[in-house]
Amino acid sequence: RLLFVISLVFSPSLMVNSELFPPVIVPALVKVPLEVNLPLLLKLPEILIISCVISLVFSPFLMVNSELKTFTLPFPNERGERKIWVYIPSHSEDEKLPVIYMTDGQNLFDEESTEYGSWNVISAVENEQNNTGLSAVIVGIDNGNIYRDSELTPKCIGEIQHREYFNDIFTPEGEVFDSFLIDTVIPYVENNFSVKKNKESVSVCGSSSGGLQAFFEGMEHSDKFGFVGALSPAFAVYTEDDWRAYLLSKVNGDMPYIYMYCGNADPLEEILMQSTEMMYDLLPEVGYPYDMFNEVLLFENAHNEKAWREIFPDFLHTFLDKAR
């Protein structure tokens, strides 16, 4: 009887010969003695096969609802547990999705997180999914502490410039964050969530010092990341000569696509725009393929979450258009 009900539910979508399910089947099964239904019993193997086919055909279309999960993972340097946010958009049950690893997770979801609001990444993903059918898992890593700029500024690139923008305890240690992302966060996410692992479907993104760190991650792990979002990146913390030497040591034949963005509407963003322009000119000089980076400049935008909220949908769309 259960198999019959399943077949009835899905029969509007299948071209099944009606003689397999004559109108007398239901009363026959319910009211007529078993011996009268011998012809039907002989057809049970056929019914079972059809039901199995139905299950196979429709199981990919069973949808899993969107969900925002939080948990903690141990951060190096004895700084305790670090909060992680993972947003999984609605998807079919067996579907694996592209993934974006993002700095400053504390500012990605909560509208009350800053005076300028949040990045509102969930709405961006939902809109992209509605418009194109494409979506991505968002992994946000908490950097909301006094060590933020230290954790998001690598030491190995060169001597630090513009120290006036950093606090008194600043010490460049982006390599520690890199270890946390590569050795702890990514393995946990890949083992517990429906994400793709091929580099073309894996991105890293951040803003300001987070944009710098995202760029660093892409250069250090070009085999892992296929796409980098460097928004208002703090390229200015190193000299052009230091950047040139670093990039010459990293650029190879399989580099990630780099999406660079910057505004120009406040003093800090003006400095960062100049260094973003510097990087845009430097990349082809060190052998970076011309078709593997782009630059978006919006002069009216300041250095805040409102601006990054506005540009994130374009970054997301560009990434998903290239992901596979």
Coordinates of C-alpha atoms in Angstrom, one line a residue:
R1 CA 0.0 0.0 0.0
L2 CA 2.9 2.4 0.8
L3 CA 4.4 1.8 -2.6
F4 CA 1.1 2.5 -4.2
V5 CA 0.7 5.8 -2.3
I6 CA 4.3 6.9 -3.3
S7 CA 3.5 6.1 -6.9
L8 CA 0.3 8.2 -6.7
V9 CA 2.1 11.2 -5.3
F10 CA 4.7 11.3 -8.1
S11 CA 2.6 10.0 -11.0
P12 CA 1.7 13.5 -12.3
S13 CA 5.4 13.9 -13.1
L14 CA 5.9 10.5 -14.7
M15 CA 4.8 8.8 -17.9
V16 CA 3.6 5.5 -16.4
N17 CA 1.3 3.2 -18.3
S18 CA -2.1 3.4 -16.6
E19 CA -2.7 -0.3 -16.7
L20 CA -0.3 -0.7 -13.9
F21 CA -2.6 1.1 -11.6
P22 CA -6.2 0.4 -12.6
P23 CA -8.9 2.2 -10.7
V24 CA -9.9 -1.0 -8.9
I25 CA -6.5 -1.4 -7.2
V26 CA -7.4 0.5 -4.0
P27 CA -10.7 -1.2 -3.3
A28 CA -9.1 -4.5 -4.2
L29 CA -6.3 -4.0 -1.7
V30 CA -8.7 -2.8 1.0
K31 CA -11.9 -4.9 0.6
V32 CA -11.4 -7.8 -1.7
P33 CA -9.9 -11.1 -0.5
L34 CA -6.2 -11.7 -1.3
E35 CA -6.8 -14.5 -3.7
V36 CA -8.8 -12.2 -6.0
N37 CA -5.8 -9.9 -6.4
L38 CA -3.4 -12.5 -7.8
P39 CA -2.9 -10.6 -11.0
L40 CA -2.0 -7.5 -9.0
L41 CA 0.4 -9.5 -6.8
L42 CA 2.2 -10.7 -10.0
K43 CA 2.8 -7.0 -10.9
L44 CA 4.3 -6.1 -7.5
P45 CA 7.9 -6.5 -8.8
E46 CA 7.1 -4.0 -11.5
I47 CA 5.6 -1.6 -8.9
L48 CA 8.7 -2.0 -6.7
I49 CA 11.0 -1.2 -9.6
I50 CA 9.0 1.9 -10.5
S51 CA 9.0 3.1 -6.9
C52 CA 12.8 2.7 -6.7
V53 CA 13.2 4.7 -10.0
I54 CA 11.0 7.4 -8.6
S55 CA 13.1 7.6 -5.5
L56 CA 16.3 7.9 -7.5
V57 CA 14.8 10.5 -9.9
F58 CA 13.4 12.8 -7.2
S59 CA 15.9 12.4 -4.3
P60 CA 18.2 15.1 -5.8
F61 CA 15.4 17.6 -5.6
L62 CA 14.7 17.1 -1.9
M63 CA 15.6 20.6 -0.5
V64 CA 17.6 21.4 2.7
N65 CA 16.5 24.7 4.3
S66 CA 19.0 27.5 4.8
E67 CA 20.7 27.7 8.1
L68 CA 23.1 29.9 10.1
K69 CA 25.3 27.9 12.5
T70 CA 27.9 29.1 15.0
F71 CA 30.6 27.2 16.9
T72 CA 34.1 27.8 18.2
L73 CA 37.5 26.4 17.3
P74 CA 40.8 26.7 19.2
F75 CA 42.9 29.7 18.0
P76 CA 46.7 29.4 18.2
N77 CA 48.9 31.5 20.6
E78 CA 46.7 30.5 23.6
R79 CA 44.0 33.0 22.6
G80 CA 41.2 30.6 23.5
E81 CA 38.3 29.6 21.3
R82 CA 37.4 31.6 18.2
K83 CA 33.8 32.0 17.1
I84 CA 32.9 30.8 13.6
W85 CA 29.7 31.5 11.7
V86 CA 28.6 29.3 8.8
Y87 CA 25.7 30.2 6.6
I88 CA 24.4 27.4 4.4
P89 CA 21.9 28.5 1.8
S90 CA 19.0 26.3 0.8
H91 CA 20.2 23.5 -1.5
S92 CA 19.3 20.0 -2.7
E93 CA 20.1 17.2 -0.3
D94 CA 23.1 15.9 -2.1
E95 CA 24.4 19.2 -3.5
K96 CA 27.8 20.6 -2.6
L97 CA 28.3 24.3 -2.8
P98 CA 31.1 26.8 -3.5
V99 CA 32.5 28.3 -0.3
I100 CA 33.8 31.7 0.8
Y101 CA 36.0 32.0 3.8
M102 CA 35.8 35.6 5.3
T103 CA 37.5 37.6 7.9
D104 CA 35.6 39.8 10.4
G105 CA 32.7 37.3 10.8
Q106 CA 31.4 39.4 13.6
N107 CA 30.3 42.1 11.0
L108 CA 28.9 39.9 8.3
F109 CA 25.4 38.9 9.7
D110 CA 24.4 41.2 12.6
E111 CA 22.9 44.6 11.6
E112 CA 23.8 45.9 15.1
S113 CA 27.5 44.9 14.8
T114 CA 28.7 48.4 13.7
E115 CA 27.3 51.9 13.3
Y116 CA 27.2 51.3 9.6
G117 CA 25.4 48.0 9.8
S118 CA 26.6 44.6 8.7
W119 CA 27.7 43.2 5.3
N120 CA 24.3 41.6 5.1
V121 CA 25.8 38.6 3.3
I122 CA 22.7 36.4 3.7
S123 CA 20.6 38.7 1.7
A124 CA 23.3 38.9 -1.0
V125 CA 23.4 35.1 -1.3
E126 CA 19.6 34.8 -1.3
N127 CA 19.3 37.5 -4.0
E128 CA 22.0 35.8 -6.1
Q129 CA 20.3 32.5 -5.7
N130 CA 16.9 33.9 -6.8
N131 CA 18.4 35.7 -9.8
T132 CA 20.8 33.1 -11.1
G133 CA 20.2 29.8 -9.2
L134 CA 23.8 30.0 -7.8
S135 CA 24.8 30.3 -4.2
A136 CA 27.7 29.8 -1.8
V137 CA 28.3 28.8 1.8
I138 CA 29.7 31.7 3.8
V139 CA 32.2 31.0 6.6
G140 CA 32.9 34.0 8.9
I141 CA 35.8 34.0 11.3
D142 CA 35.6 36.3 14.3
N143 CA 38.3 39.1 14.4
G144 CA 36.5 41.4 16.8
N145 CA 39.2 41.8 19.4
I146 CA 42.3 44.0 20.1
Y147 CA 44.5 41.7 18.1
R148 CA 42.6 42.1 14.9
D149 CA 45.1 44.1 12.9
S150 CA 48.0 42.0 14.3
E151 CA 46.2 38.8 13.2
L152 CA 45.4 40.2 9.7
T153 CA 48.8 41.6 8.9
P154 CA 51.6 39.2 7.7
K155 CA 55.1 39.7 8.9
C156 CA 57.0 38.1 6.0
I157 CA 56.1 40.6 3.3
G158 CA 58.2 43.5 4.5
E159 CA 58.7 46.4 7.0
I160 CA 55.4 47.8 8.2
Q161 CA 54.4 51.3 7.1
H162 CA 51.8 53.7 8.5
R163 CA 52.1 52.4 12.0
E164 CA 50.0 55.4 13.1
Y165 CA 46.9 53.5 12.1
F166 CA 47.7 50.6 14.5
N167 CA 47.3 50.2 18.3
D168 CA 50.1 50.0 20.8
I169 CA 50.1 46.2 21.0
F170 CA 50.3 45.8 17.2
T171 CA 52.7 43.0 16.1
P172 CA 52.3 41.6 12.6
E173 CA 51.3 37.9 12.8
G174 CA 49.1 37.2 9.8
E175 CA 51.0 33.9 9.5
V176 CA 49.3 32.7 12.7
F177 CA 45.8 33.5 11.3
D178 CA 46.9 31.7 8.1
S179 CA 47.7 28.6 10.1
F180 CA 44.3 28.8 11.9
L181 CA 42.5 29.1 8.6
I182 CA 44.3 26.4 6.7
D183 CA 44.9 23.8 9.4
T184 CA 41.8 24.2 11.6
V185 CA 38.9 26.1 10.0
I186 CA 39.0 24.7 6.4
P187 CA 39.4 21.1 7.4
Y188 CA 36.5 21.4 9.9
V189 CA 34.2 23.0 7.4
E190 CA 35.1 20.5 4.7
N191 CA 34.4 17.6 7.0
N192 CA 31.1 18.9 8.4
F193 CA 29.4 20.9 5.7
S194 CA 28.3 20.4 2.0
V195 CA 31.1 22.4 0.4
K196 CA 33.1 21.9 -2.7
K197 CA 36.9 21.4 -2.3
N198 CA 38.2 22.1 -5.8
K199 CA 40.1 25.4 -5.8
E200 CA 37.8 27.0 -8.5
S201 CA 35.0 26.8 -6.0
V202 CA 36.9 28.1 -2.9
S203 CA 37.3 31.8 -2.2
V204 CA 38.7 33.9 0.6
C205 CA 37.6 37.5 1.2
G206 CA 38.0 40.4 3.6
S207 CA 38.2 44.2 3.9
S208 CA 40.9 46.6 5.1
S209 CA 43.4 44.5 7.0
G210 CA 41.1 41.5 6.2
G211 CA 41.5 42.4 2.5
L212 CA 45.2 42.3 2.9
Q213 CA 45.1 39.0 4.7
A214 CA 42.7 37.5 2.0
F215 CA 45.2 38.6 -0.6
F216 CA 48.0 37.0 1.4
E217 CA 46.1 33.7 1.7
G218 CA 45.6 33.6 -2.1
M219 CA 49.3 34.2 -2.8
E220 CA 50.4 31.7 -0.2
H221 CA 47.9 29.0 -1.1
S222 CA 47.3 29.4 -4.8
D223 CA 46.7 25.6 -4.9
K224 CA 43.8 26.0 -2.4
F225 CA 42.0 29.2 -3.4
G226 CA 40.7 30.0 -6.8
F227 CA 39.3 33.4 -6.0
V228 CA 40.3 36.3 -3.8
G229 CA 38.2 39.2 -2.6
A230 CA 40.5 42.1 -1.5
L231 CA 38.1 44.9 -0.5
S232 CA 39.7 48.2 0.6
P233 CA 42.9 46.2 1.1
A234 CA 45.6 47.5 3.3
F235 CA 48.3 47.1 0.7
A236 CA 49.8 50.4 1.9
V237 CA 51.3 48.8 5.0
Y238 CA 54.3 47.7 2.8
T239 CA 56.4 49.5 0.3
E240 CA 56.1 48.9 -3.4
D241 CA 59.6 47.3 -3.5
D242 CA 58.7 44.9 -0.7
W243 CA 55.5 43.9 -2.6
R244 CA 57.5 43.4 -5.8
A245 CA 60.0 41.1 -4.1
Y246 CA 57.3 39.1 -2.3
L247 CA 55.1 38.7 -5.4
L248 CA 58.0 37.6 -7.6
S249 CA 58.6 34.8 -5.1
K250 CA 55.0 33.6 -5.3
V251 CA 53.5 34.1 -8.7
N252 CA 53.3 30.8 -10.7
G253 CA 51.2 29.5 -13.5
D254 CA 48.1 28.7 -11.5
M255 CA 47.2 31.8 -9.5
P256 CA 43.8 32.7 -8.1
Y257 CA 41.5 35.3 -9.7
I258 CA 41.8 38.6 -7.7
Y259 CA 38.8 40.9 -7.2
M260 CA 40.1 44.2 -5.9
Y261 CA 37.8 47.1 -4.8
C262 CA 38.4 50.4 -3.1
G263 CA 36.6 53.7 -2.4
N264 CA 38.0 57.2 -2.0
A265 CA 35.7 59.2 0.3
D266 CA 37.7 59.5 3.5
P267 CA 41.5 60.0 4.3
L268 CA 42.1 56.3 5.0
E269 CA 40.3 55.1 1.9
E270 CA 42.3 57.6 -0.2
I271 CA 45.6 56.1 1.0
L272 CA 44.3 52.6 0.3
M273 CA 43.1 53.5 -3.2
Q274 CA 46.5 54.7 -4.0
S275 CA 48.0 51.4 -2.9
T276 CA 45.3 49.5 -4.7
E277 CA 46.2 51.3 -7.9
M278 CA 49.8 50.5 -7.2
M279 CA 49.0 46.8 -6.9
Y280 CA 46.9 46.9 -10.0
D281 CA 49.9 48.1 -12.0
L282 CA 52.4 45.9 -10.2
L283 CA 50.6 42.6 -10.8
P284 CA 51.3 42.4 -14.6
E285 CA 54.8 43.6 -14.0
V286 CA 55.6 40.5 -11.8
G287 CA 53.9 38.2 -14.3
Y288 CA 50.4 37.9 -13.0
P289 CA 48.1 37.1 -15.9
Y290 CA 46.1 40.1 -17.1
D291 CA 42.8 38.1 -17.2
M292 CA 43.1 36.9 -13.6
F293 CA 42.4 40.2 -11.8
N294 CA 40.2 43.2 -11.9
E295 CA 39.7 46.4 -10.0
V296 CA 36.5 48.2 -9.0
L297 CA 36.9 51.9 -7.8
L298 CA 33.9 53.8 -6.4
F299 CA 35.2 57.2 -5.4
E300 CA 32.1 58.1 -3.4
N301 CA 32.5 55.2 -1.0
A302 CA 34.1 55.5 2.4
H303 CA 36.0 52.9 4.6
N304 CA 33.1 51.2 6.3
E305 CA 30.6 48.3 6.3
K306 CA 28.0 50.2 4.3
A307 CA 30.4 50.4 1.3
W308 CA 31.4 46.7 1.6
R309 CA 27.8 45.7 1.9
E310 CA 27.2 47.5 -1.4
I311 CA 30.1 45.9 -3.3
F312 CA 29.8 42.4 -1.9
P313 CA 27.0 41.3 -4.2
D314 CA 29.1 42.1 -7.2
F315 CA 32.1 40.2 -5.8
L316 CA 29.8 37.2 -5.0
H317 CA 28.3 37.2 -8.5
T318 CA 31.8 37.4 -10.1
F319 CA 33.0 34.5 -8.0
L320 CA 30.0 32.3 -8.6
D321 CA 30.1 33.0 -12.3
K322 CA 33.7 31.6 -12.4
A323 CA 33.3 28.8 -9.9
R324 CA 32.7 25.2 -11.0

